[in-house]
Amino acid sequence: MTAQAPDWPAHGGRIAPLLARCGLPADHPVIDFSANLNPLGPPAWLPDRLAAAGEALSRYPDPDDDHARRAIADHEGVAPERVLVTNGGAEAIYLAAALHAGGRALVVEPGFGEYARACRHYGLDVVSLPLRGEAFRLDLEAALHALDGVDVAFLCRPHNPTGTLIPRADVELLLARAHATGTTLVVDEAFIDFTEGDERLTPWLDGTPHLLLLRSMTKLYDLPGLRLGYLLGAPDRVRRLAALQMPWSVNALALSLVAPLLADRDYLARTRAWLAAERAAVPAAVRDLGFAVPPTQANFFLLRGGPDAETSESLFAFLLHRGLLARHTHGFAGLDGAWLRLALRGAADNARLIEALAEWRRA
Ligand SMILES: Cc1ncc(COP(=O)(O)O)c(C=O)c1O
């Protein structure tokens, strides 16, 4: 596994060190394509709601108040016992790793770095499975084989950083195999609300005790600072995960927002309308400029910046000088800096990005 290159932050959305790296001033105006967040911004009612919830801050979150949990259960059509509210998707990943502390984990690469980091934190041996080719396909045979002797395997649907979607049929076979090998199959659905059609695996929870679904409310609602996510799984597993969670892990403001966020169907509809248009147009336009872009079912896409990391770094700096921040891919094994990841944003921002890429091609 590739170590994080020095000076390249491990996550998107970290603007200051990248400006410094490219010799740009801290106040250089930037449109952030590096964090995969909804460009609609949080729902418009949120500030009022936050102000009204302020008095909750002078009390500890009540562990017996399962209002948020019930709202999620209703929304997902599952029993509340199957739900654990977490401090972002990140805590859900760390809890899944903690459940298998000292065991063996399987991660897909290139993939979200927190799976391996969480597993190492809890003393798991991490085995990695490479995606194939420039379409980043999961090699099903290799994946089925790799589950042998593995306690916990992490899949991501749609996959970060590639945007690709592992076919349902493949997940079904992996789940059957996980049942036989006694492996917990964690499917990270942090970006599931962005897929075309409903790809959530929630209906599969019945009768598949080895499946854990992981959600984030960060991406869809543009709320990375709130720290809200949840896990869905078999009731006994959820109970064991809850026992590993820190007390008051999810703050009172976050808990108070779960029900109204999930109830805002209009926000979801507007998000889907925005994304359908941009996802149909932008990756195709970037491909037309001659860049390799794998098919994406997410709100972001990868592009090959050139034959090597050096060319991509030049493109990265070229874009940043024009106020467009891409996500570098140093630290993603198999990408190793030669690719850039870009979030889909609003039409005007995306047009600026395409124009800058065209300019790079002309240069
Ligand atoms: C695939 C994936 N899962 C989980 C997370 C964590 O999300 P959260 O901000 O809810 O902790 C991220 C964040 O980038 C992610 O990309």
PDB file of N, CA and C and ligand atoms in Angstrom, residues 11 36 87-91 93 112 114-115 156 158-160 188-191 214-219 223-224 227-229 341, ligand 1:
ATOM      1  N   HIS A  11      -6.988  14.038   2.850  1.00  0.00           N
ATOM      2  CA  HIS A  11      -8.410  14.170   2.501  1.00  0.00           C
ATOM      3  C   HIS A  11      -8.610  15.350   1.568  1.00  0.00           C
ATOM      4  N   ASN A  36     -16.280  15.911  -2.143  1.00  0.00           N
ATOM      5  CA  ASN A  36     -17.459  15.487  -2.912  1.00  0.00           C
ATOM      6  C   ASN A  36     -18.752  15.862  -2.197  1.00  0.00           C
ATOM      7  N   ASN A  87     -21.134   9.245  14.620  1.00  0.00           N
ATOM      8  CA  ASN A  87     -20.487  10.534  14.419  1.00  0.00           C
ATOM      9  C   ASN A  87     -19.853  10.528  13.012  1.00  0.00           C
ATOM     10  N   GLY A  88     -20.702  10.686  12.012  1.00  0.00           N
ATOM     11  CA  GLY A  88     -20.252  10.617  10.621  1.00  0.00           C
ATOM     12  C   GLY A  88     -20.046   9.178  10.174  1.00  0.00           C
ATOM     13  N   GLY A  89     -19.885   9.030   8.855  1.00  0.00           N
ATOM     14  CA  GLY A  89     -19.561   7.709   8.317  1.00  0.00           C
ATOM     15  C   GLY A  89     -18.222   7.240   8.861  1.00  0.00           C
ATOM     16  N   ALA A  90     -17.344   8.193   9.179  1.00  0.00           N
ATOM     17  CA  ALA A  90     -16.006   7.830   9.651  1.00  0.00           C
ATOM     18  C   ALA A  90     -16.088   7.001  10.939  1.00  0.00           C
ATOM     19  N   GLU A  91     -16.945   7.422  11.881  1.00  0.00           N
ATOM     20  CA  GLU A  91     -17.042   6.638  13.119  1.00  0.00           C
ATOM     21  C   GLU A  91     -17.582   5.237  12.828  1.00  0.00           C
ATOM     22  N   ILE A  93     -17.030   3.466  10.224  1.00  0.00           N
ATOM     23  CA  ILE A  93     -15.907   2.656   9.722  1.00  0.00           C
ATOM     24  C   ILE A  93     -15.048   2.176  10.897  1.00  0.00           C
ATOM     25  N   PHE A 112     -11.071   4.377  -0.277  1.00  0.00           N
ATOM     26  CA  PHE A 112     -11.059   5.384   0.787  1.00  0.00           C
ATOM     27  C   PHE A 112     -10.065   4.952   1.873  1.00  0.00           C
ATOM     28  N   GLU A 114      -9.568   5.547   4.916  1.00  0.00           N
ATOM     29  CA  GLU A 114      -9.906   5.335   6.335  1.00  0.00           C
ATOM     30  C   GLU A 114     -10.191   3.869   6.663  1.00  0.00           C
ATOM     31  N   TYR A 115     -10.552   3.044   5.643  1.00  0.00           N
ATOM     32  CA  TYR A 115     -10.784   1.624   5.979  1.00  0.00           C
ATOM     33  C   TYR A 115      -9.487   1.019   6.516  1.00  0.00           C
ATOM     34  N   CYS A 156     -17.276  -0.338  -1.250  1.00  0.00           N
ATOM     35  CA  CYS A 156     -17.832   1.009  -1.282  1.00  0.00           C
ATOM     36  C   CYS A 156     -18.681   1.120  -2.554  1.00  0.00           C
ATOM     37  N   PRO A 158     -21.552   3.763  -4.465  1.00  0.00           N
ATOM     38  CA  PRO A 158     -20.533   3.779  -5.491  1.00  0.00           C
ATOM     39  C   PRO A 158     -19.160   4.009  -4.876  1.00  0.00           C
ATOM     40  N   HIS A 159     -18.156   3.557  -5.633  1.00  0.00           N
ATOM     41  CA  HIS A 159     -16.815   3.469  -5.062  1.00  0.00           C
ATOM     42  C   HIS A 159     -16.094   4.814  -5.092  1.00  0.00           C
ATOM     43  N   ASN A 160     -15.511   5.175  -3.968  1.00  0.00           N
ATOM     44  CA  ASN A 160     -14.631   6.332  -3.878  1.00  0.00           C
ATOM     45  C   ASN A 160     -13.197   5.805  -3.934  1.00  0.00           C
ATOM     46  N   ASP A 188     -20.079   0.361   2.200  1.00  0.00           N
ATOM     47  CA  ASP A 188     -20.111   1.794   2.502  1.00  0.00           C
ATOM     48  C   ASP A 188     -20.967   2.481   1.430  1.00  0.00           C
ATOM     49  N   GLU A 189     -22.128   2.970   1.858  1.00  0.00           N
ATOM     50  CA  GLU A 189     -23.055   3.622   0.927  1.00  0.00           C
ATOM     51  C   GLU A 189     -23.062   5.149   1.144  1.00  0.00           C
ATOM     52  N   ALA A 190     -21.878   5.689   1.454  1.00  0.00           N
ATOM     53  CA  ALA A 190     -21.788   7.131   1.737  1.00  0.00           C
ATOM     54  C   ALA A 190     -22.308   7.979   0.566  1.00  0.00           C
ATOM     55  N   PHE A 191     -22.177   7.448  -0.663  1.00  0.00           N
ATOM     56  CA  PHE A 191     -22.576   8.234  -1.846  1.00  0.00           C
ATOM     57  C   PHE A 191     -23.813   7.641  -2.525  1.00  0.00           C
ATOM     58  N   LEU A 214     -23.270   1.133   5.667  1.00  0.00           N
ATOM     59  CA  LEU A 214     -22.697   2.312   6.319  1.00  0.00           C
ATOM     60  C   LEU A 214     -23.137   3.549   5.545  1.00  0.00           C
ATOM     61  N   ARG A 215     -23.658   4.507   6.245  1.00  0.00           N
ATOM     62  CA  ARG A 215     -24.167   5.721   5.584  1.00  0.00           C
ATOM     63  C   ARG A 215     -23.523   6.971   6.181  1.00  0.00           C
ATOM     64  N   SER A 216     -23.504   8.004   5.345  1.00  0.00           N
ATOM     65  CA  SER A 216     -23.025   9.312   5.788  1.00  0.00           C
ATOM     66  C   SER A 216     -24.078  10.338   5.417  1.00  0.00           C
ATOM     67  N   MET A 217     -24.339  11.295   6.302  1.00  0.00           N
ATOM     68  CA  MET A 217     -25.250  12.382   5.935  1.00  0.00           C
ATOM     69  C   MET A 217     -24.462  13.633   5.544  1.00  0.00           C
ATOM     70  N   THR A 218     -23.139  13.433   5.407  1.00  0.00           N
ATOM     71  CA  THR A 218     -22.225  14.527   5.084  1.00  0.00           C
ATOM     72  C   THR A 218     -22.341  14.989   3.639  1.00  0.00           C
ATOM     73  N   LYS A 219     -22.340  14.029   2.737  1.00  0.00           N
ATOM     74  CA  LYS A 219     -22.170  14.329   1.312  1.00  0.00           C
ATOM     75  C   LYS A 219     -23.446  14.909   0.734  1.00  0.00           C
ATOM     76  N   LEU A 223     -22.854  18.718   4.794  1.00  0.00           N
ATOM     77  CA  LEU A 223     -22.701  19.007   6.223  1.00  0.00           C
ATOM     78  C   LEU A 223     -21.476  18.294   6.830  1.00  0.00           C
ATOM     79  N   PRO A 224     -20.290  18.499   6.243  1.00  0.00           N
ATOM     80  CA  PRO A 224     -19.132  17.768   6.791  1.00  0.00           C
ATOM     81  C   PRO A 224     -18.786  18.165   8.221  1.00  0.00           C
ATOM     82  N   ARG A 227     -21.009  16.079  11.382  1.00  0.00           N
ATOM     83  CA  ARG A 227     -20.593  14.720  11.762  1.00  0.00           C
ATOM     84  C   ARG A 227     -21.811  13.840  12.057  1.00  0.00           C
ATOM     85  N   LEU A 228     -22.434  13.390  10.996  1.00  0.00           N
ATOM     86  CA  LEU A 228     -23.627  12.567  11.146  1.00  0.00           C
ATOM     87  C   LEU A 228     -23.610  11.418  10.130  1.00  0.00           C
ATOM     88  N   GLY A 229     -23.819  10.227  10.644  1.00  0.00           N
ATOM     89  CA  GLY A 229     -23.889   9.060   9.775  1.00  0.00           C
ATOM     90  C   GLY A 229     -24.634   7.953  10.508  1.00  0.00           C
ATOM     91  N   ARG A 341      -9.164  13.489  -9.015  1.00  0.00           N
ATOM     92  CA  ARG A 341     -10.608  13.287  -8.786  1.00  0.00           C
ATOM     93  C   ARG A 341     -11.278  14.657  -8.710  1.00  0.00           C
TER      94      ARG A 341
HETATM   95  C1  LIG B   1     -16.393   6.496   0.975  1.00  0.00           C
HETATM   96  C2  LIG B   1     -16.496   7.329   2.196  1.00  0.00           C
HETATM   97  N1  LIG B   1     -17.036   6.796   3.302  1.00  0.00           N
HETATM   98  C3  LIG B   1     -17.158   7.501   4.439  1.00  0.00           C
HETATM   99  C4  LIG B   1     -16.709   8.794   4.499  1.00  0.00           C
HETATM  100  C5  LIG B   1     -16.828   9.532   5.813  1.00  0.00           C
HETATM  101  O1  LIG B   1     -17.870  10.414   5.765  1.00  0.00           O
HETATM  102  P1  LIG B   1     -18.240  11.322   7.031  1.00  0.00           P
HETATM  103  O2  LIG B   1     -17.861  12.716   6.676  1.00  0.00           O
HETATM  104  O3  LIG B   1     -19.723  11.147   7.177  1.00  0.00           O
HETATM  105  O4  LIG B   1     -17.492  10.809   8.190  1.00  0.00           O
HETATM  106  C6  LIG B   1     -16.142   9.399   3.382  1.00  0.00           C
HETATM  107  C7  LIG B   1     -15.653  10.791   3.435  1.00  0.00           C
HETATM  108  O5  LIG B   1     -15.003  11.292   2.549  1.00  0.00           O
HETATM  109  C8  LIG B   1     -16.033   8.648   2.194  1.00  0.00           C
HETATM  110  O6  LIG B   1     -15.497   9.155   1.090  1.00  0.00           O
END
